Short mmCIF file of C-alpha atoms in Angstrom, two decimals:
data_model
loop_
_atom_site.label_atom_id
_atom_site.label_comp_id
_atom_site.label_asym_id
_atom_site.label_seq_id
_atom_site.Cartn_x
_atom_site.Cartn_y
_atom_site.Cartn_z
CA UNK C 61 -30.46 92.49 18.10
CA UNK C 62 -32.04 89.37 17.98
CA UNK C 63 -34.79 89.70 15.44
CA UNK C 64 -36.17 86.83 13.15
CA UNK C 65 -34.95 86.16 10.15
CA UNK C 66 -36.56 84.51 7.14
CA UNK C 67 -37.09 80.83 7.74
CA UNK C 68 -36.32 81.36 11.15
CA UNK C 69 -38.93 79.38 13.80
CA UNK C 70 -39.92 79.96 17.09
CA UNK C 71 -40.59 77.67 19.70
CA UNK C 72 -44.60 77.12 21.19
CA UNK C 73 -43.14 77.43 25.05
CA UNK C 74 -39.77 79.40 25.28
CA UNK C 75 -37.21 77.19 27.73
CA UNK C 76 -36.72 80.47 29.41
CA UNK C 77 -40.35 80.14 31.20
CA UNK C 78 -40.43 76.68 31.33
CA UNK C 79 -40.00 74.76 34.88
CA UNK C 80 -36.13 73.81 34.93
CA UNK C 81 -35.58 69.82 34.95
CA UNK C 82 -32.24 70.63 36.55
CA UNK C 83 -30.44 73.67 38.12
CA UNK C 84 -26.84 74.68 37.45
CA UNK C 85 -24.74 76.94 39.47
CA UNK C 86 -21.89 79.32 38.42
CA UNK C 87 -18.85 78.23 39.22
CA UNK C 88 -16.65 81.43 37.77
CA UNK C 89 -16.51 83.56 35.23
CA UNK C 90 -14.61 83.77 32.29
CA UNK C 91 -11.84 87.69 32.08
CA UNK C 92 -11.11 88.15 28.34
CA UNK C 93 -10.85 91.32 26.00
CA UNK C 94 -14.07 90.86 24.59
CA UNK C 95 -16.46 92.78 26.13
CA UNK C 96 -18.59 94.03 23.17
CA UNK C 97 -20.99 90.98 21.14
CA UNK C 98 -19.42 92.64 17.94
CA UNK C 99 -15.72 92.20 18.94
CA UNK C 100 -16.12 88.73 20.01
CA UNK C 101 -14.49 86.01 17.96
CA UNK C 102 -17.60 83.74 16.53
CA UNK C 103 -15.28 80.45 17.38
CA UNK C 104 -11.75 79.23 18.87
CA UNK C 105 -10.30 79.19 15.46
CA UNK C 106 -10.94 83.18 15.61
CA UNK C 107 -9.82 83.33 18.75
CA UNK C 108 -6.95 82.20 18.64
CA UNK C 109 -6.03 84.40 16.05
CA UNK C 110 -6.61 87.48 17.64
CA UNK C 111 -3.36 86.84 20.04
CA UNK C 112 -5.21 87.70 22.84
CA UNK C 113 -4.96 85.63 26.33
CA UNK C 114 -8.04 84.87 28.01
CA UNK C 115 -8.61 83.15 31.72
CA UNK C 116 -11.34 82.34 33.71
CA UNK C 117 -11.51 83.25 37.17
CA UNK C 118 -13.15 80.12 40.09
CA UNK C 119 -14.85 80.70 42.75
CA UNK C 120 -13.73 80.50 46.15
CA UNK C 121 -15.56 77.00 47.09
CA UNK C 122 -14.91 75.05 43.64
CA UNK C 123 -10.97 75.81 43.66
CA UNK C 124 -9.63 72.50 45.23
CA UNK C 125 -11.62 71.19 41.93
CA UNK C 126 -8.77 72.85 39.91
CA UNK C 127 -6.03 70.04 41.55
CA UNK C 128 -4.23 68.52 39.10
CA UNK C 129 -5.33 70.09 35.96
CA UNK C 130 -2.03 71.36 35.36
CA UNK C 131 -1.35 68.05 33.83
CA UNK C 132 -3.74 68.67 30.87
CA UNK C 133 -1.91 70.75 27.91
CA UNK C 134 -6.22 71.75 26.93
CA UNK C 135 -9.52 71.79 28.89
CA UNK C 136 -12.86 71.69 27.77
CA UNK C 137 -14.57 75.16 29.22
CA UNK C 138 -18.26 74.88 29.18
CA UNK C 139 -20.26 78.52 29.75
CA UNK C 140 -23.78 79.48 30.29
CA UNK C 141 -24.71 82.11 27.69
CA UNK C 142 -27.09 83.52 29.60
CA UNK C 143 -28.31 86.37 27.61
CA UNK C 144 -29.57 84.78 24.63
CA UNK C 145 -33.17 83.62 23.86
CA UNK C 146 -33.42 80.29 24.10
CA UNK C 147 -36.57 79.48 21.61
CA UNK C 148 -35.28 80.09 17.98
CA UNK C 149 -35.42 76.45 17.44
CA UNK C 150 -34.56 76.75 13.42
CA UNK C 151 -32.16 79.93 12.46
CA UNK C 152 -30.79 81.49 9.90
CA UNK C 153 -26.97 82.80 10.89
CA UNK C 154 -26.10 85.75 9.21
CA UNK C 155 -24.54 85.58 5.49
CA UNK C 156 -26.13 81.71 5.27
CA UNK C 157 -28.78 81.44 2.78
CA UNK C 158 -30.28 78.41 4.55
CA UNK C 159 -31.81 78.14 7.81
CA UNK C 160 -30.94 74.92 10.10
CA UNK C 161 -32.08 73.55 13.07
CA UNK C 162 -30.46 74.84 16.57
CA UNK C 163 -28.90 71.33 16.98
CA UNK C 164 -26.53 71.51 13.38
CA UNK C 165 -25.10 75.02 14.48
CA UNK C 166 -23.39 76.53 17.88
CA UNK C 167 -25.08 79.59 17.78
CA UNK C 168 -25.61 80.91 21.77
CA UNK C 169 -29.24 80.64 21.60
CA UNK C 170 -30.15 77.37 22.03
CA UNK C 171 -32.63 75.84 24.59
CA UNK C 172 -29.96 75.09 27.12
CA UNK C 173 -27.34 77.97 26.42
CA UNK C 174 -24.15 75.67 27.63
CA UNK C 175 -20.94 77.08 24.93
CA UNK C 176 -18.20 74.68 24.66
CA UNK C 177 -14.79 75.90 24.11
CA UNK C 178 -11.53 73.47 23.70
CA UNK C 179 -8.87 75.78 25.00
CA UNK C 180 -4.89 75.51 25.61
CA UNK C 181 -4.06 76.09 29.19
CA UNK C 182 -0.98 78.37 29.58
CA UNK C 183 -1.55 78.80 33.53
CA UNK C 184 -2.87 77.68 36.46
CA UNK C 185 -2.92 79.73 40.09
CA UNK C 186 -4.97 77.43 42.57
CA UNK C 187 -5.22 80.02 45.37
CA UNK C 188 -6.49 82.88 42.96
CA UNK C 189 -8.50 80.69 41.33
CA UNK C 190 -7.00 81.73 38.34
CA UNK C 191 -6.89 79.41 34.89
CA UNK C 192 -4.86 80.86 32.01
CA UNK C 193 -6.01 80.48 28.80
CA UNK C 194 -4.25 81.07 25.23
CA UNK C 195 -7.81 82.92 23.85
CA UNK C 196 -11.21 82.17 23.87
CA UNK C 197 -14.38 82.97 22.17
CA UNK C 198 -16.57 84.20 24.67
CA UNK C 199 -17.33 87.96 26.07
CA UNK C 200 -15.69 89.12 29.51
CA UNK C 201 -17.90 88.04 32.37
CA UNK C 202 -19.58 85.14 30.81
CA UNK C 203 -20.39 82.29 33.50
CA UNK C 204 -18.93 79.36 33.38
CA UNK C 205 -20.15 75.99 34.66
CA UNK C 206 -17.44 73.27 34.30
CA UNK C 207 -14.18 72.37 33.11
CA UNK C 208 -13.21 69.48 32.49
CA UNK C 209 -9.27 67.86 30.62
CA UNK C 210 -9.50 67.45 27.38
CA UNK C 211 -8.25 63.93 26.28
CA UNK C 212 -7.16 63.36 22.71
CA UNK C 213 -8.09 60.12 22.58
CA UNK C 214 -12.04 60.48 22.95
CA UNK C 215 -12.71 64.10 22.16
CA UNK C 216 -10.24 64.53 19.27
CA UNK C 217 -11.58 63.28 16.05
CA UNK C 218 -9.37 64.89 13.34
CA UNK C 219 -11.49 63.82 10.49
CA UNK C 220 -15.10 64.95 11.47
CA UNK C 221 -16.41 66.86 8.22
CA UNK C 222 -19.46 68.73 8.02
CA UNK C 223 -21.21 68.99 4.57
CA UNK C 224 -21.41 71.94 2.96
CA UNK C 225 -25.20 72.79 2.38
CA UNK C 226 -26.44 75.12 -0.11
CA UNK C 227 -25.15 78.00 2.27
CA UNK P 147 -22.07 53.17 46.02
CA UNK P 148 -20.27 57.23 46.40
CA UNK P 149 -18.78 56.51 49.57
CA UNK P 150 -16.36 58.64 50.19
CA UNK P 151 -12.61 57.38 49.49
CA UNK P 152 -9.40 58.33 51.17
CA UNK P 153 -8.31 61.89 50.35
CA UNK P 154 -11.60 62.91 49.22
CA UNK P 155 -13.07 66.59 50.17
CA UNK P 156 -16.76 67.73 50.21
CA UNK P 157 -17.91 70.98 49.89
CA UNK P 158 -19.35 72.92 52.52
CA UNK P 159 -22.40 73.90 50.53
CA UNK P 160 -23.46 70.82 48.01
CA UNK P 161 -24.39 72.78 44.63
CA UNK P 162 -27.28 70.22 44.49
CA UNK P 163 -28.65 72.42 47.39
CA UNK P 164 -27.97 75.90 46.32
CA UNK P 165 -30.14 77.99 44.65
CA UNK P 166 -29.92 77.85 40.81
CA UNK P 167 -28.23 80.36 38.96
CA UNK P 168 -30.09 79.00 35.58
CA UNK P 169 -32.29 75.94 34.98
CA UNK P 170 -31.57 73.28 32.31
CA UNK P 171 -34.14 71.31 30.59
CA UNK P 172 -34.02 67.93 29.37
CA UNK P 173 -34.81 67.78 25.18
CA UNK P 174 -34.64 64.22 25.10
CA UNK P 175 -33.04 60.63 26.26
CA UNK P 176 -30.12 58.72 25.94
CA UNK P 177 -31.48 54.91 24.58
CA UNK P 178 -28.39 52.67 25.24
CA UNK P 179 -27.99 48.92 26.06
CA UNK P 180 -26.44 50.00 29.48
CA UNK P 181 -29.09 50.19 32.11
CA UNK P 182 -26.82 49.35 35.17
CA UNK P 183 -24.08 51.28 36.09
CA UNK P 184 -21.28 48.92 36.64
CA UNK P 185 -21.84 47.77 32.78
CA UNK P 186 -21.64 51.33 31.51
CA UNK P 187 -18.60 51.91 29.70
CA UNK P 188 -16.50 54.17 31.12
CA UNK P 189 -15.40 56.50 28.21
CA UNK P 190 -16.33 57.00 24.29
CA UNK P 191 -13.10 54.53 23.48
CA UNK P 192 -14.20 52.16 25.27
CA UNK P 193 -18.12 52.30 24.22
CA UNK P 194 -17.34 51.90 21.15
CA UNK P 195 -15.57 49.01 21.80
CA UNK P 196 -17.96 47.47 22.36
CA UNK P 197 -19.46 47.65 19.30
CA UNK P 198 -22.97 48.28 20.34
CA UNK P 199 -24.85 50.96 18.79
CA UNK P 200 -26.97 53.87 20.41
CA UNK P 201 -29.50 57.05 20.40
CA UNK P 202 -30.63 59.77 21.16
CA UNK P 203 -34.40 60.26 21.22
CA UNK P 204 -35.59 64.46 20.64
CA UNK P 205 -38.61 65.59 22.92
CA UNK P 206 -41.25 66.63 19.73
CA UNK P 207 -41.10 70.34 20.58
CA UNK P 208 -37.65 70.23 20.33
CA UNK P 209 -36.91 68.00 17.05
CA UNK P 210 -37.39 71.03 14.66
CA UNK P 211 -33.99 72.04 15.85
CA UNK P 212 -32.11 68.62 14.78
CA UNK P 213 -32.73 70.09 10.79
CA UNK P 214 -29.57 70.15 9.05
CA UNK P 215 -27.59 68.01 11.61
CA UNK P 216 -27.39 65.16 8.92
CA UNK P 217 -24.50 67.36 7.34
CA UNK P 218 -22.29 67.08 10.50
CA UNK P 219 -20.45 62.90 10.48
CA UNK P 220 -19.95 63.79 14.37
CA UNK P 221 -22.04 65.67 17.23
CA UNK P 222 -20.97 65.82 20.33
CA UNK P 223 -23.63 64.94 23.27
CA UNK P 224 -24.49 67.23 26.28
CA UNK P 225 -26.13 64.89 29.00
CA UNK P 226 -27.14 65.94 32.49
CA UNK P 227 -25.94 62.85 35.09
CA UNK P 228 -28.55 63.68 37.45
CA UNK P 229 -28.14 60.99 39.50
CA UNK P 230 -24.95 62.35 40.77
CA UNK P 231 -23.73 63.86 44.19
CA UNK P 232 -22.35 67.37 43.34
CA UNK P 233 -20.07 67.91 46.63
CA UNK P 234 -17.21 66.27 45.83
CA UNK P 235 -15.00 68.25 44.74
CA UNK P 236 -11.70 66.25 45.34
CA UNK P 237 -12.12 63.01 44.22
CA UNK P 238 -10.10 59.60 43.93
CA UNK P 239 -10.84 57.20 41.19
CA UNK P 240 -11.11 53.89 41.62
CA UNK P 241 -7.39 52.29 41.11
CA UNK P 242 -6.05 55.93 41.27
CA UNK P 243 -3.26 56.34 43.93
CA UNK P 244 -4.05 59.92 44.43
CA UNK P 245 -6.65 62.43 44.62
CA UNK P 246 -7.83 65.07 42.08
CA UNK P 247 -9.58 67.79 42.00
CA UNK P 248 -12.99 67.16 39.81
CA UNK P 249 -12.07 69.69 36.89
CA UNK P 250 -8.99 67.37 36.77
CA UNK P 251 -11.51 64.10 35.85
CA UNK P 252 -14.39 63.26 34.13
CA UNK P 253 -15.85 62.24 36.73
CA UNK P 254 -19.73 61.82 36.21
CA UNK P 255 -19.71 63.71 39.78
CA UNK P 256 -19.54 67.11 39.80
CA UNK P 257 -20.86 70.33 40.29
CA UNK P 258 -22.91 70.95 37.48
CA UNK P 259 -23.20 67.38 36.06
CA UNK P 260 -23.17 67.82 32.35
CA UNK P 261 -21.79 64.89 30.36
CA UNK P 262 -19.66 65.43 27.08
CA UNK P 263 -19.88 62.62 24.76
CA UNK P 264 -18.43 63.00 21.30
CA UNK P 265 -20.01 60.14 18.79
CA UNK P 266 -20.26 59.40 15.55
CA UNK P 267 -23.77 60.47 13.76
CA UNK P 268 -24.82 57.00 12.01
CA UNK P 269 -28.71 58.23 11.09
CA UNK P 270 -31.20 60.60 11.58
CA UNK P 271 -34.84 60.89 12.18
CA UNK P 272 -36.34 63.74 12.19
CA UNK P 273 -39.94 63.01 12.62
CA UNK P 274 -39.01 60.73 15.15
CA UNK P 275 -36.75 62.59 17.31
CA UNK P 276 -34.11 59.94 17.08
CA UNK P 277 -30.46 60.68 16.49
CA UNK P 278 -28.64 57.00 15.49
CA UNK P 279 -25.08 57.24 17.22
CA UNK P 280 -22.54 54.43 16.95
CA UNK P 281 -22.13 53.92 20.74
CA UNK P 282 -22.25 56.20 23.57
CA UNK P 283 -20.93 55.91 27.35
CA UNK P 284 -24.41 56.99 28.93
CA UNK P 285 -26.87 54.83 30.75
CA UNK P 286 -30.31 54.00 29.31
CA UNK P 287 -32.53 56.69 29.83
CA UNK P 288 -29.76 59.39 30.77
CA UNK P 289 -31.27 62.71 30.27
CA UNK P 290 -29.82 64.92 27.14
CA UNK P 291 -29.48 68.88 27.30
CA UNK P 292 -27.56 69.72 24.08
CA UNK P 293 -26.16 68.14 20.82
CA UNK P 294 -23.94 70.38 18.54
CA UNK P 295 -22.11 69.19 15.58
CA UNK P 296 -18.53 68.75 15.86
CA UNK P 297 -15.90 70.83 13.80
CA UNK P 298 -12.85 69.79 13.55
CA UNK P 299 -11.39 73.00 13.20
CA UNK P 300 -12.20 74.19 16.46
CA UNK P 301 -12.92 71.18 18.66
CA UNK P 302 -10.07 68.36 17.24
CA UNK P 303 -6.60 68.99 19.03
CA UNK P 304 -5.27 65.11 18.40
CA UNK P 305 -1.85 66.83 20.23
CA UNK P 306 -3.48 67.23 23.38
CA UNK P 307 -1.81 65.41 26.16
CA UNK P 308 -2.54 64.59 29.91
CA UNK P 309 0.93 64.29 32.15
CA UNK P 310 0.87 61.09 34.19
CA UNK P 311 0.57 61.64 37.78
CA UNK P 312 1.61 59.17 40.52
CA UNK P 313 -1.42 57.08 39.85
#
């Protein structure tokens, strides 16, 4: 599933078996319809598309975190993709004819496997420890590790482009 | 300097004292002209308001993965704000009348204490690990976890609003 492809490189010491600098804890998980890698949207964009609510689910001790953040219209859901290698420091996504370093895509397997997903909240139940979500693009049961309001006027930059390489 | 403030909570069990559920390295360090906290700006707006420039400096086993990232005119900046207590979950900024939960801020104080930081990409140096940004909100030395490039298509909701609360 996650062979090398051409130009792809490999880290000396995986991450993986390397002594952590830091720990993180799960703080929920996300419940969407996605529960095979195939059917998964690749990004929000896709997503959204699909129609599709999403939600993640907080644990019992990090629910009073949830107060107030029915005031945001979108939060910033960060995940721990925990299944993926995390030493293909240069890959090659499929149908790209380049490789690229880890760092200019958001593939899952990356050194620290943190996914970020800008999402529109449509609920919120406190008590459940429920957050509704119009979509998002990660599989059912994926951890998640913050959230955190998304504010337009430092996270929302319209008019970022990425060049096109030779891909 | 994290005393507790009126309406605050704690958690029972501090995250910074649980057992891991993954580990995190550090690829690199935040250079920035803020090395004490109370001149650290306190968002991206405001950073680059002040018109100082930053970077990001790579860890050498990790700088193979920054290929390509020239292509991207934004990248938004995972740091982990280890210096942080993790417990408190209900928190009340300074000048705030009331008290939010911490996945209602962005709060440097949380459970898992991963900064976002979304910055313009002013140069790139491969060889020497360092990633020229225009400003960042991030004290000198502040340990990095992740850069991705920023699409617009997925991560840019300029619509995005936050209700006032009382505060």
């Amino acid at each position: 599933m996650f062979e090398k492809r051409d130009g792809e490189e490999r880290m000396d010491a995986d991450p993986a078996a390397m002594p952590g600098d830091g720990h993180i804890v799960f703080i929920g998980r996300v419940a969407s319809p996605w529960t095979r890698r195939e059917d998964c949207p690749k990004n929000m964009r896709a997503a959204r598309e699909t129609g599709k609510p999403a939600a993640v689910f907080i644990d019992t001790p990090f629910r009073p975190g949830l107060r107030g953040l029915e005031a945001a219209s979108h939060v910033i859901v960060l995940t721990w993709l925990h299944r993926s290698p995390r030493d293909l420091i240069v890959q090659r996504p499929r149908h790209a004819t380049e490789a690229k370093g880890v760092f200019a895509l958001r593939s899952p397997l990356r050194p620290n496997p943190v996914g970020l997903h800008v999402v529109r909240l449509v609920s919120l139940d406190i008590e459940k420890g429920e957050v509704g979500l119009e979509a998002i693009d990660a599989l059912d049961g994926t951890p998640v590790i913050d959230l955190k309001p998304y504010f337009a006027s430092v996270d929302a930059v319209p008019d970022a482009t990425v060049a096109r390489s030779g891909g």
